[in-house]
Tab-separated table of C-alpha atoms in Angstrom:
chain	number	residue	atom	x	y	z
A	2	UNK	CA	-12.755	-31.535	11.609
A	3	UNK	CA	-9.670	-29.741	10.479
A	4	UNK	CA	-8.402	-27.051	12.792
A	5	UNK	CA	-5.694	-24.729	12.346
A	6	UNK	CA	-3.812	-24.069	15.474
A	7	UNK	CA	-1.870	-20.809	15.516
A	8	UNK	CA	1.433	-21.053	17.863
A	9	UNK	CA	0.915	-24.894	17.794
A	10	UNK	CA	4.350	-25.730	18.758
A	11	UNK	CA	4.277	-23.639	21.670
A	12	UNK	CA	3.886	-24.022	25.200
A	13	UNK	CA	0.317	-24.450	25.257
A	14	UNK	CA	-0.270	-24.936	21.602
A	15	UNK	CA	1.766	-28.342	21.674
A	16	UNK	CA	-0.444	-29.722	24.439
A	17	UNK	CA	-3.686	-28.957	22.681
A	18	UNK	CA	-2.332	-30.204	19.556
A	19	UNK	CA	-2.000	-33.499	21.141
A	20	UNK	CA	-5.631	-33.284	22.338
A	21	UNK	CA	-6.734	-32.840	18.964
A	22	UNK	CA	-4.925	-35.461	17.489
A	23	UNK	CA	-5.609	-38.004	20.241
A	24	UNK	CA	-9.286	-37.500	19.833
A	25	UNK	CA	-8.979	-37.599	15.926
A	26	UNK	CA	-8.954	-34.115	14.741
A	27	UNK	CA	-6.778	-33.167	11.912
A	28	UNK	CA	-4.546	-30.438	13.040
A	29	UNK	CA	-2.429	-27.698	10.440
A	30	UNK	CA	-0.161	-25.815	12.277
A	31	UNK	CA	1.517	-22.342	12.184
A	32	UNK	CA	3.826	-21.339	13.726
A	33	UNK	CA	7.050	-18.867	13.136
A	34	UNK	CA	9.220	-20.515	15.861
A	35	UNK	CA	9.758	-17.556	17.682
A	36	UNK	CA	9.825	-19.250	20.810
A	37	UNK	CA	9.710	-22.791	20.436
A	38	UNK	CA	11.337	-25.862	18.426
A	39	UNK	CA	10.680	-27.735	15.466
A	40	UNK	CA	11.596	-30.609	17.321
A	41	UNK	CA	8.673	-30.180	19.247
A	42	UNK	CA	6.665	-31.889	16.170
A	43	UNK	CA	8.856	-34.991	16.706
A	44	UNK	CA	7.703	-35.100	20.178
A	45	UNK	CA	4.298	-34.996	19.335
A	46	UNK	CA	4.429	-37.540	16.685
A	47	UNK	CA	6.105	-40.001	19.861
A	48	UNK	CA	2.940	-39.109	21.724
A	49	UNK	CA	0.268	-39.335	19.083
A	50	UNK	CA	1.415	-41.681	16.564
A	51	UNK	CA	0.498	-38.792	14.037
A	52	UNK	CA	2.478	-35.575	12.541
A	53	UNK	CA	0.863	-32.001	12.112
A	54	UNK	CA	0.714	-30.615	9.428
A	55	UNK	CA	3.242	-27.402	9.668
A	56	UNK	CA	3.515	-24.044	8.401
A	57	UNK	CA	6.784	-21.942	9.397
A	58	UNK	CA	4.883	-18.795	8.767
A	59	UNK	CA	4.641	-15.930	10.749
A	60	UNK	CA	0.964	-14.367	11.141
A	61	UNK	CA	2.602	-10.571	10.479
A	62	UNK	CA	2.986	-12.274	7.135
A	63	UNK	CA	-0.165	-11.804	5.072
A	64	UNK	CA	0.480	-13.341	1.957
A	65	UNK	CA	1.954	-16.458	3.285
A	66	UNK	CA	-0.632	-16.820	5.515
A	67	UNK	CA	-3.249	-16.523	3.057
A	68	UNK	CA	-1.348	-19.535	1.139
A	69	UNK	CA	-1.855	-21.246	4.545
A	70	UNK	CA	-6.041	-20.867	3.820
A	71	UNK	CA	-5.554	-21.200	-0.023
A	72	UNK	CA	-3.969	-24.898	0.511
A	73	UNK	CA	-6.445	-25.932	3.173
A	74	UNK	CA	-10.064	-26.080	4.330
A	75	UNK	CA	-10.474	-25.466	8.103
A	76	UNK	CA	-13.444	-25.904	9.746
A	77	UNK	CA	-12.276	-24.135	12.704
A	78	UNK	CA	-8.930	-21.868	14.739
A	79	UNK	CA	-7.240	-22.139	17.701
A	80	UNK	CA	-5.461	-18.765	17.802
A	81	UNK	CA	-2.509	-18.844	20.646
A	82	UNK	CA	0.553	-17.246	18.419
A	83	UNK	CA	1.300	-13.809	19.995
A	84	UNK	CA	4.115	-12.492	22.794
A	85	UNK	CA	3.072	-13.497	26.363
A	86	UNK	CA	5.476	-12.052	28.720
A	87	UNK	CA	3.479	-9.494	31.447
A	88	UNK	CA	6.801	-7.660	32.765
A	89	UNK	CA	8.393	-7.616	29.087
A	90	UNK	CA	5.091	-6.200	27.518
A	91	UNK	CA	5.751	-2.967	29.755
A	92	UNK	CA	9.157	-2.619	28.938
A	93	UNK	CA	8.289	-3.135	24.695
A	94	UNK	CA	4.920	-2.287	24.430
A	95	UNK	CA	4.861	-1.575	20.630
A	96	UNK	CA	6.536	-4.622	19.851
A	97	UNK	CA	3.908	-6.539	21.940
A	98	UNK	CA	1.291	-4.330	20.113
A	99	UNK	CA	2.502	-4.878	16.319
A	100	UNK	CA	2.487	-8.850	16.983
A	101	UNK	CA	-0.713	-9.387	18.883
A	102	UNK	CA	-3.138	-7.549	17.233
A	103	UNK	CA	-1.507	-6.665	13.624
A	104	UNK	CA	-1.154	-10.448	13.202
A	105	UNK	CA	-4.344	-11.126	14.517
A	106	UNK	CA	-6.408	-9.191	12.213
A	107	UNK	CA	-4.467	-10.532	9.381
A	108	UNK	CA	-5.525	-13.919	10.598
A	109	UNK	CA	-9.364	-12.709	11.155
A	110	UNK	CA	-9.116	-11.260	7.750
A	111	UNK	CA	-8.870	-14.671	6.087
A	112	UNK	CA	-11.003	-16.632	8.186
A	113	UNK	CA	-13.619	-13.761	6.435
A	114	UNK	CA	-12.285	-14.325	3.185
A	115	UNK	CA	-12.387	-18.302	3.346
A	116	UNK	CA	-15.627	-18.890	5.530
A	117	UNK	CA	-13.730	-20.293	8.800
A	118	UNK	CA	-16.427	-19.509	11.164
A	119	UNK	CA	-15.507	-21.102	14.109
A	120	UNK	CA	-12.531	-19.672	16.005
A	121	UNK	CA	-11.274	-19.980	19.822
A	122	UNK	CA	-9.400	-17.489	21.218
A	123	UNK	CA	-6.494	-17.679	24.133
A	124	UNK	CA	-7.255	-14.766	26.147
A	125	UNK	CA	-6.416	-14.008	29.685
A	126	UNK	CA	-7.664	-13.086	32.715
A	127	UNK	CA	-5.113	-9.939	33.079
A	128	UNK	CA	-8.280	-8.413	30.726
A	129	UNK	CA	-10.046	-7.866	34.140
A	130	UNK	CA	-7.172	-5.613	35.161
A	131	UNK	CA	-7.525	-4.827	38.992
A	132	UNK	CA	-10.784	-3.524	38.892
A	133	UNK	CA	-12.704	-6.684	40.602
A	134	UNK	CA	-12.974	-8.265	43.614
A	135	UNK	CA	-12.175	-11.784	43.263
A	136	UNK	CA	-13.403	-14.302	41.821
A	137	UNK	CA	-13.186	-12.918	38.619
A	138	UNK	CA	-16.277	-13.390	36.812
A	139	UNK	CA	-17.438	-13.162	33.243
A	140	UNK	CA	-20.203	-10.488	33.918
A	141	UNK	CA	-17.434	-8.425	34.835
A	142	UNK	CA	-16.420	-7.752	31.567
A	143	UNK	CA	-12.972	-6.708	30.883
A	144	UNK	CA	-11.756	-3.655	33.041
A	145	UNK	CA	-8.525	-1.232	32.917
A	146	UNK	CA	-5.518	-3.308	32.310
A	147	UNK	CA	-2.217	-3.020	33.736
A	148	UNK	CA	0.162	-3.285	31.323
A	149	UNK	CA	0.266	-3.858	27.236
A	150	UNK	CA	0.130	-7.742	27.102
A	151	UNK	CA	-3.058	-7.733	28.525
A	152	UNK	CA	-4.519	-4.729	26.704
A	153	UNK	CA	-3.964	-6.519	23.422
A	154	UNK	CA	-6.114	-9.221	24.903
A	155	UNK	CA	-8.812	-6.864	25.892
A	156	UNK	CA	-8.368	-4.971	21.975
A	157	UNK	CA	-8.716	-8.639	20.986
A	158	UNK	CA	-11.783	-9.690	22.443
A	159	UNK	CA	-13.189	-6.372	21.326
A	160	UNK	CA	-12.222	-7.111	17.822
A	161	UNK	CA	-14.049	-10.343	18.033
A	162	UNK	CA	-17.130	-9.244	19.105
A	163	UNK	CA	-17.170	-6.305	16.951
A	164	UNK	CA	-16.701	-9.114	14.007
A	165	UNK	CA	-19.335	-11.781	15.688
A	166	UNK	CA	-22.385	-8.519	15.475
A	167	UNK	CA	-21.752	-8.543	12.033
A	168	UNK	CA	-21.342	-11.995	10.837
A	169	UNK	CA	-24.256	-13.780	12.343
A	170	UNK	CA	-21.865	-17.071	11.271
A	171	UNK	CA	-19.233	-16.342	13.658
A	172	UNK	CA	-19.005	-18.616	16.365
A	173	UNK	CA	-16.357	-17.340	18.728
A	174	UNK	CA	-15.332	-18.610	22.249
A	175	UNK	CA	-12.516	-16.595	24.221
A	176	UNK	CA	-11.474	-18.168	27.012
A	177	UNK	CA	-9.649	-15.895	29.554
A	178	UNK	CA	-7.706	-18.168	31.285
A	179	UNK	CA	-5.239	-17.918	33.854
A	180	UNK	CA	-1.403	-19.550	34.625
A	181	UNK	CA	-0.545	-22.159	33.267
A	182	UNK	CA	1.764	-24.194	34.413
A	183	UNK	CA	3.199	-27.772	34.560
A	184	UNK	CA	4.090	-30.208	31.727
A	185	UNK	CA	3.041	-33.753	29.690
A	186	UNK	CA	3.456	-36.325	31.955
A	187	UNK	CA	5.954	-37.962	29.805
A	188	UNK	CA	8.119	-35.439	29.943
A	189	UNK	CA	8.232	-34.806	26.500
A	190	UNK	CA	6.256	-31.415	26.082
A	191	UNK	CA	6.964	-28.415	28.564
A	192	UNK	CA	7.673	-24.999	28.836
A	193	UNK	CA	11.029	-23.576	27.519
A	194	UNK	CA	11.300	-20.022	27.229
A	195	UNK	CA	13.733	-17.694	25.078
A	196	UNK	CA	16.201	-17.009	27.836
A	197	UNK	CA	15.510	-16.053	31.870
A	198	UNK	CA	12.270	-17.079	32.243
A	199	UNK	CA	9.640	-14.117	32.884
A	200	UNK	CA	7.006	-16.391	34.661
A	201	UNK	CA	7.097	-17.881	37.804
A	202	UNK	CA	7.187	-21.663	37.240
A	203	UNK	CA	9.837	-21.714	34.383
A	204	UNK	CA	11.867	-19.375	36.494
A	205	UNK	CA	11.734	-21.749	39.649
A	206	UNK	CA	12.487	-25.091	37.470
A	207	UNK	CA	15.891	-22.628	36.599
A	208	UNK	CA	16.810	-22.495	40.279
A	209	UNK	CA	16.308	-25.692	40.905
A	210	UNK	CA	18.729	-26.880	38.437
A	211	UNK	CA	21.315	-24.716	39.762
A	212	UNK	CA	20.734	-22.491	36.472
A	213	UNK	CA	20.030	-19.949	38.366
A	214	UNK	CA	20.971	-18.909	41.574
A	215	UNK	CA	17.593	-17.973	43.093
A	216	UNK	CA	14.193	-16.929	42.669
A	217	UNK	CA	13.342	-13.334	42.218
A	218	UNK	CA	10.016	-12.897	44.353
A	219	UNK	CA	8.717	-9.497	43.272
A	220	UNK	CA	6.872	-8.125	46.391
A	221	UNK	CA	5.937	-8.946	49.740
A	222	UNK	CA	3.703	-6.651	51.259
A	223	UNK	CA	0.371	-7.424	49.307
A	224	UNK	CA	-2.812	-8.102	51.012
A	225	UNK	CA	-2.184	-12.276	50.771
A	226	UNK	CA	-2.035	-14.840	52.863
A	227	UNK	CA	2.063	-14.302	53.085
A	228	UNK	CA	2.190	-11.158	51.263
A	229	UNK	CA	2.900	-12.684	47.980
A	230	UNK	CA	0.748	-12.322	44.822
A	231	UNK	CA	-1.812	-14.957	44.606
A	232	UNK	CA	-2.843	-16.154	41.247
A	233	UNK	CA	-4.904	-19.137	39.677
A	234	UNK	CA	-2.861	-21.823	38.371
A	235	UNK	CA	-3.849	-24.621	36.448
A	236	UNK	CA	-2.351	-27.912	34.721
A	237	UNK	CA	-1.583	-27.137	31.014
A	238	UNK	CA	-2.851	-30.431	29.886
A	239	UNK	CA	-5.901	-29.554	31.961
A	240	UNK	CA	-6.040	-26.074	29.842
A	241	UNK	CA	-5.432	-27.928	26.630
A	242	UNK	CA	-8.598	-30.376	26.931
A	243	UNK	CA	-10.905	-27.233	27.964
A	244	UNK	CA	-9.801	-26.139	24.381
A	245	UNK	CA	-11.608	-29.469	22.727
A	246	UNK	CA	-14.406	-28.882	24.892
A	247	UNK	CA	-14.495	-25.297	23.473
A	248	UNK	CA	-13.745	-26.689	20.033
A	249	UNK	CA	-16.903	-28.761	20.653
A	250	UNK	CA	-19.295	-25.535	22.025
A	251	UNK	CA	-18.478	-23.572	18.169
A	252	UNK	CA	-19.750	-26.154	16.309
A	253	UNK	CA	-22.658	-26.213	18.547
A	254	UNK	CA	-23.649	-22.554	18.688
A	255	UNK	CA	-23.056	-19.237	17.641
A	256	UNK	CA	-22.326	-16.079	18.792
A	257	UNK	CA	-19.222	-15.008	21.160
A	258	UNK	CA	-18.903	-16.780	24.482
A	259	UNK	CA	-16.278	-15.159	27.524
A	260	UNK	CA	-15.318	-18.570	29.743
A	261	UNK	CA	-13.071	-18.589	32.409
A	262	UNK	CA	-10.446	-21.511	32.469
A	263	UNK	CA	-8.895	-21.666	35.929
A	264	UNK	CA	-8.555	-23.897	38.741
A	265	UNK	CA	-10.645	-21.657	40.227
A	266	UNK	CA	-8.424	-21.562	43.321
A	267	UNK	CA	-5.358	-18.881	44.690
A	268	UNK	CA	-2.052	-19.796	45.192
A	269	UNK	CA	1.125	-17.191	46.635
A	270	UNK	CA	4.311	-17.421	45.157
A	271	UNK	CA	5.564	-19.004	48.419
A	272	UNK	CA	3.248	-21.388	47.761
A	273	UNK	CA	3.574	-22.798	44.488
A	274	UNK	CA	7.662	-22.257	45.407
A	275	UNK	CA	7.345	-24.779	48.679
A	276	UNK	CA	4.884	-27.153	46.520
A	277	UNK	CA	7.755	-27.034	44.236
A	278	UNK	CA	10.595	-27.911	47.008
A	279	UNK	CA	8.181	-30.990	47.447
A	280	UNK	CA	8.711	-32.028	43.946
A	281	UNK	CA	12.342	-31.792	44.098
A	282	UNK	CA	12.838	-32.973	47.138
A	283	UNK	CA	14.961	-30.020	48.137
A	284	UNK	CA	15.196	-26.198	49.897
A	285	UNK	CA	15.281	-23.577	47.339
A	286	UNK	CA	16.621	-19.977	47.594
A	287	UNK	CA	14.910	-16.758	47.215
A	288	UNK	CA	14.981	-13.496	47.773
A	289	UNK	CA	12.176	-10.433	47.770
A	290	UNK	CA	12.498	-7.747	45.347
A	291	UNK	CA	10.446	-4.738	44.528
A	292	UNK	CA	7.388	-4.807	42.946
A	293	UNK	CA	6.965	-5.464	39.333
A	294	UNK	CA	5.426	-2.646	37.168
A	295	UNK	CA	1.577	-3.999	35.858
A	296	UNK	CA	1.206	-7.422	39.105
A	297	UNK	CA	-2.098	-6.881	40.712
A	298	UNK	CA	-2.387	-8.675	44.500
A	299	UNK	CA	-4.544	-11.409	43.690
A	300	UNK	CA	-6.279	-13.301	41.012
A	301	UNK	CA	-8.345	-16.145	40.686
A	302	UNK	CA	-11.403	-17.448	38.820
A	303	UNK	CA	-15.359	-18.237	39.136
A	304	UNK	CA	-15.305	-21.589	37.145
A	305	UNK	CA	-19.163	-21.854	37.344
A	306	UNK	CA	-19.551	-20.895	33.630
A	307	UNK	CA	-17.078	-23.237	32.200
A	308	UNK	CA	-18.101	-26.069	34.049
A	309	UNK	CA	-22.249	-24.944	33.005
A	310	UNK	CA	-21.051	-24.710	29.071
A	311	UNK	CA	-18.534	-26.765	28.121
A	312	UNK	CA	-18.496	-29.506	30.637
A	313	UNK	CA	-14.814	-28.592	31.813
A	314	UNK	CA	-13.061	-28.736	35.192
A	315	UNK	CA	-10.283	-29.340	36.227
A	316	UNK	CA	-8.637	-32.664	37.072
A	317	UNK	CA	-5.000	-31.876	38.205
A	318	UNK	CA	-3.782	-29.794	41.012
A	319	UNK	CA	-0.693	-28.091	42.638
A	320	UNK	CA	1.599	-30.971	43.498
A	321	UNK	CA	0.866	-32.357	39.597
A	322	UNK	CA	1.777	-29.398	38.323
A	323	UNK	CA	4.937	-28.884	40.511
A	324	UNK	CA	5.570	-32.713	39.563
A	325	UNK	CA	5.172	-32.594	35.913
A	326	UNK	CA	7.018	-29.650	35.517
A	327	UNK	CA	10.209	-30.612	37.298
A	328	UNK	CA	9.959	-34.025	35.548
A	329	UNK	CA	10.127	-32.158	32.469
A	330	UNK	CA	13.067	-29.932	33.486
A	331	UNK	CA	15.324	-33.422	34.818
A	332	UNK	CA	14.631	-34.886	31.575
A	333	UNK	CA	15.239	-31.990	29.260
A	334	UNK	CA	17.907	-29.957	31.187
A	335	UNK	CA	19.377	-28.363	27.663
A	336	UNK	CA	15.698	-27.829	26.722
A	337	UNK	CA	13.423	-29.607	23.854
A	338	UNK	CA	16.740	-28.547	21.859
């Protein structure tokens, strides 16, 4: 099968990419390296034995996206490319807007035009808003989000299923998943965002290089186990292999599937911080700020239906991820770069 992978080089794209490759998919990736490296197709050569093919196109782009599907036949997408930030979505919420869904429904537009029926989405769980009581499960449906990063998710999956009732074709799988965290194992594939960090994990890895001079822990005075907000984490290379097993379901069946990816477990901010202190073998500062604008208290996931359909759960926990991810920080402290 030939899949194109939107965002490929990215966080999570890069791990899936070398999913795919290791388990003999041909991969075509686009990507406009907004916030990632070229370099990071070297790296997954060293870890594959096998080069991507790569677009530097940006999905805003129509026309030389469409050159993208003109030069190819896919059998199938991974769509990832699109801003990601929670805090920054509030603060440019047109911006976030423009990208996410503009670009999307240029990409959905071609996969019409060119017969790609087979297409997994990266949603999120911030589509359930703070409507729920936790777990989060996919009966719920998607609720009133708090803030514009997950509302184009939600506008997203509506867009989908709007498409899916009227191509009987479409075989569609969004899976809302939830943080992401940690790195490859070898250190060679990791998270490296466009200046301060504005997630948790990538922040903390910036403390404990003395890059910054301590964590920023927004709230203490939730309903949690210390106060902090709780979320679902889970091992990005554990994310990246429910995407072949999703891969897998589209060829299989049609229709639009909603599938939770999480751990399926809550962790504070205190927490994953300490598990992180393991890791590096060292105390690391903090202090408790306000609130941020769009956080809900807690978050976590009812895996039941990703474990029913695709087979998937995951195989890594909290110390891995704290472990893999500081790996990847002592080995790349000036980044992929």
């Amino acid at each position: 099968m030939h899949i194109l992978v939107t965002g490929g080089t990215g966080y999570i794209g890069s791990h899936t990419t070398v999913e795919l490759l290791n388990q003999g998919y041909q991969v075509t990736i686009v990507d406009n390296l907004y916030n990632s490296s070229i370099k990071v197709l070297d790296r997954i050569e060293r870890l594959t034995g096998k080069r991507p093919q790569f677009y530097q196109t940006d999905i805003l782009d129509l026309l030389s996206l469409e050159n993208v599907f003109k030069e190819n036949n896919f059998d199938a997408v991974i769509h990832f490319a699109g801003y990601k930030a929670v805090g920054e979505s509030v603060s440019i919420p047109i911006t976030y807007y423009q990208n996410n869904i503009a670009g999307s429904l240029n990409l959905y537009q071609l996969m019409a035009k060119y017969n790609v029926d087979n297409i997994v989405f990266s949603s999120s769980a911030t589509v359930y808003g703070d409507n729920f009581q936790v777990p989060f499960k996919e009966e719920y449906g998607s609720g009133d989000t708090t803030n514009p990063y997950g509302t184009t998710k939600k506008f997203n999956e509506i867009i989908l299923t709007d498409i899916a009732k009227a191509n009987s074709k479409l075989s569609c799988v969004l899976l809302r998943y939830f943080n992401p965290i940690g790195a490859h194992p070898s250190g060679l594939l990791g998270e490296v965002p466009n200046g301060i960090p504005n997630n948790l994990v990538p922040y903390i890895a910036k403390v404990a290089s003395g890059e910054l001079e301590y964590l920023r822990v927004f709230g203490d005075d939730y309903d949690t186990i210390d106060g902090t907000g709780v979320r679902d984490y889970i091992h990005v290379v554990d994310l990246a292999k429910a995407h072949l097993k999703a891969i897998e379901y589209t060829v299989k069946h049609r229709g639009i599937e909603v599938i939770n990816v999480g751990s399926g477990f809550g962790y504070s901010v205190l927490e994953i911080l300490h598990a992180y202190e393991k890791a590096c073998q060292k105390p690391l500062p903090y202090k408790i700020v306000a609130r941020r604008p769009g956080d809900i208290a807690t978050c976590y996931a009812d895996t039941a239906k990703a474990k029913k359909l695709l087979g998937f759960e995951c195989e890594l926990g909290i110390d891995e991820m704290c472990r893999d991810s500081y790996n990847f920080t002592k080995m790349n402290p000036d980044g992929i770069e």
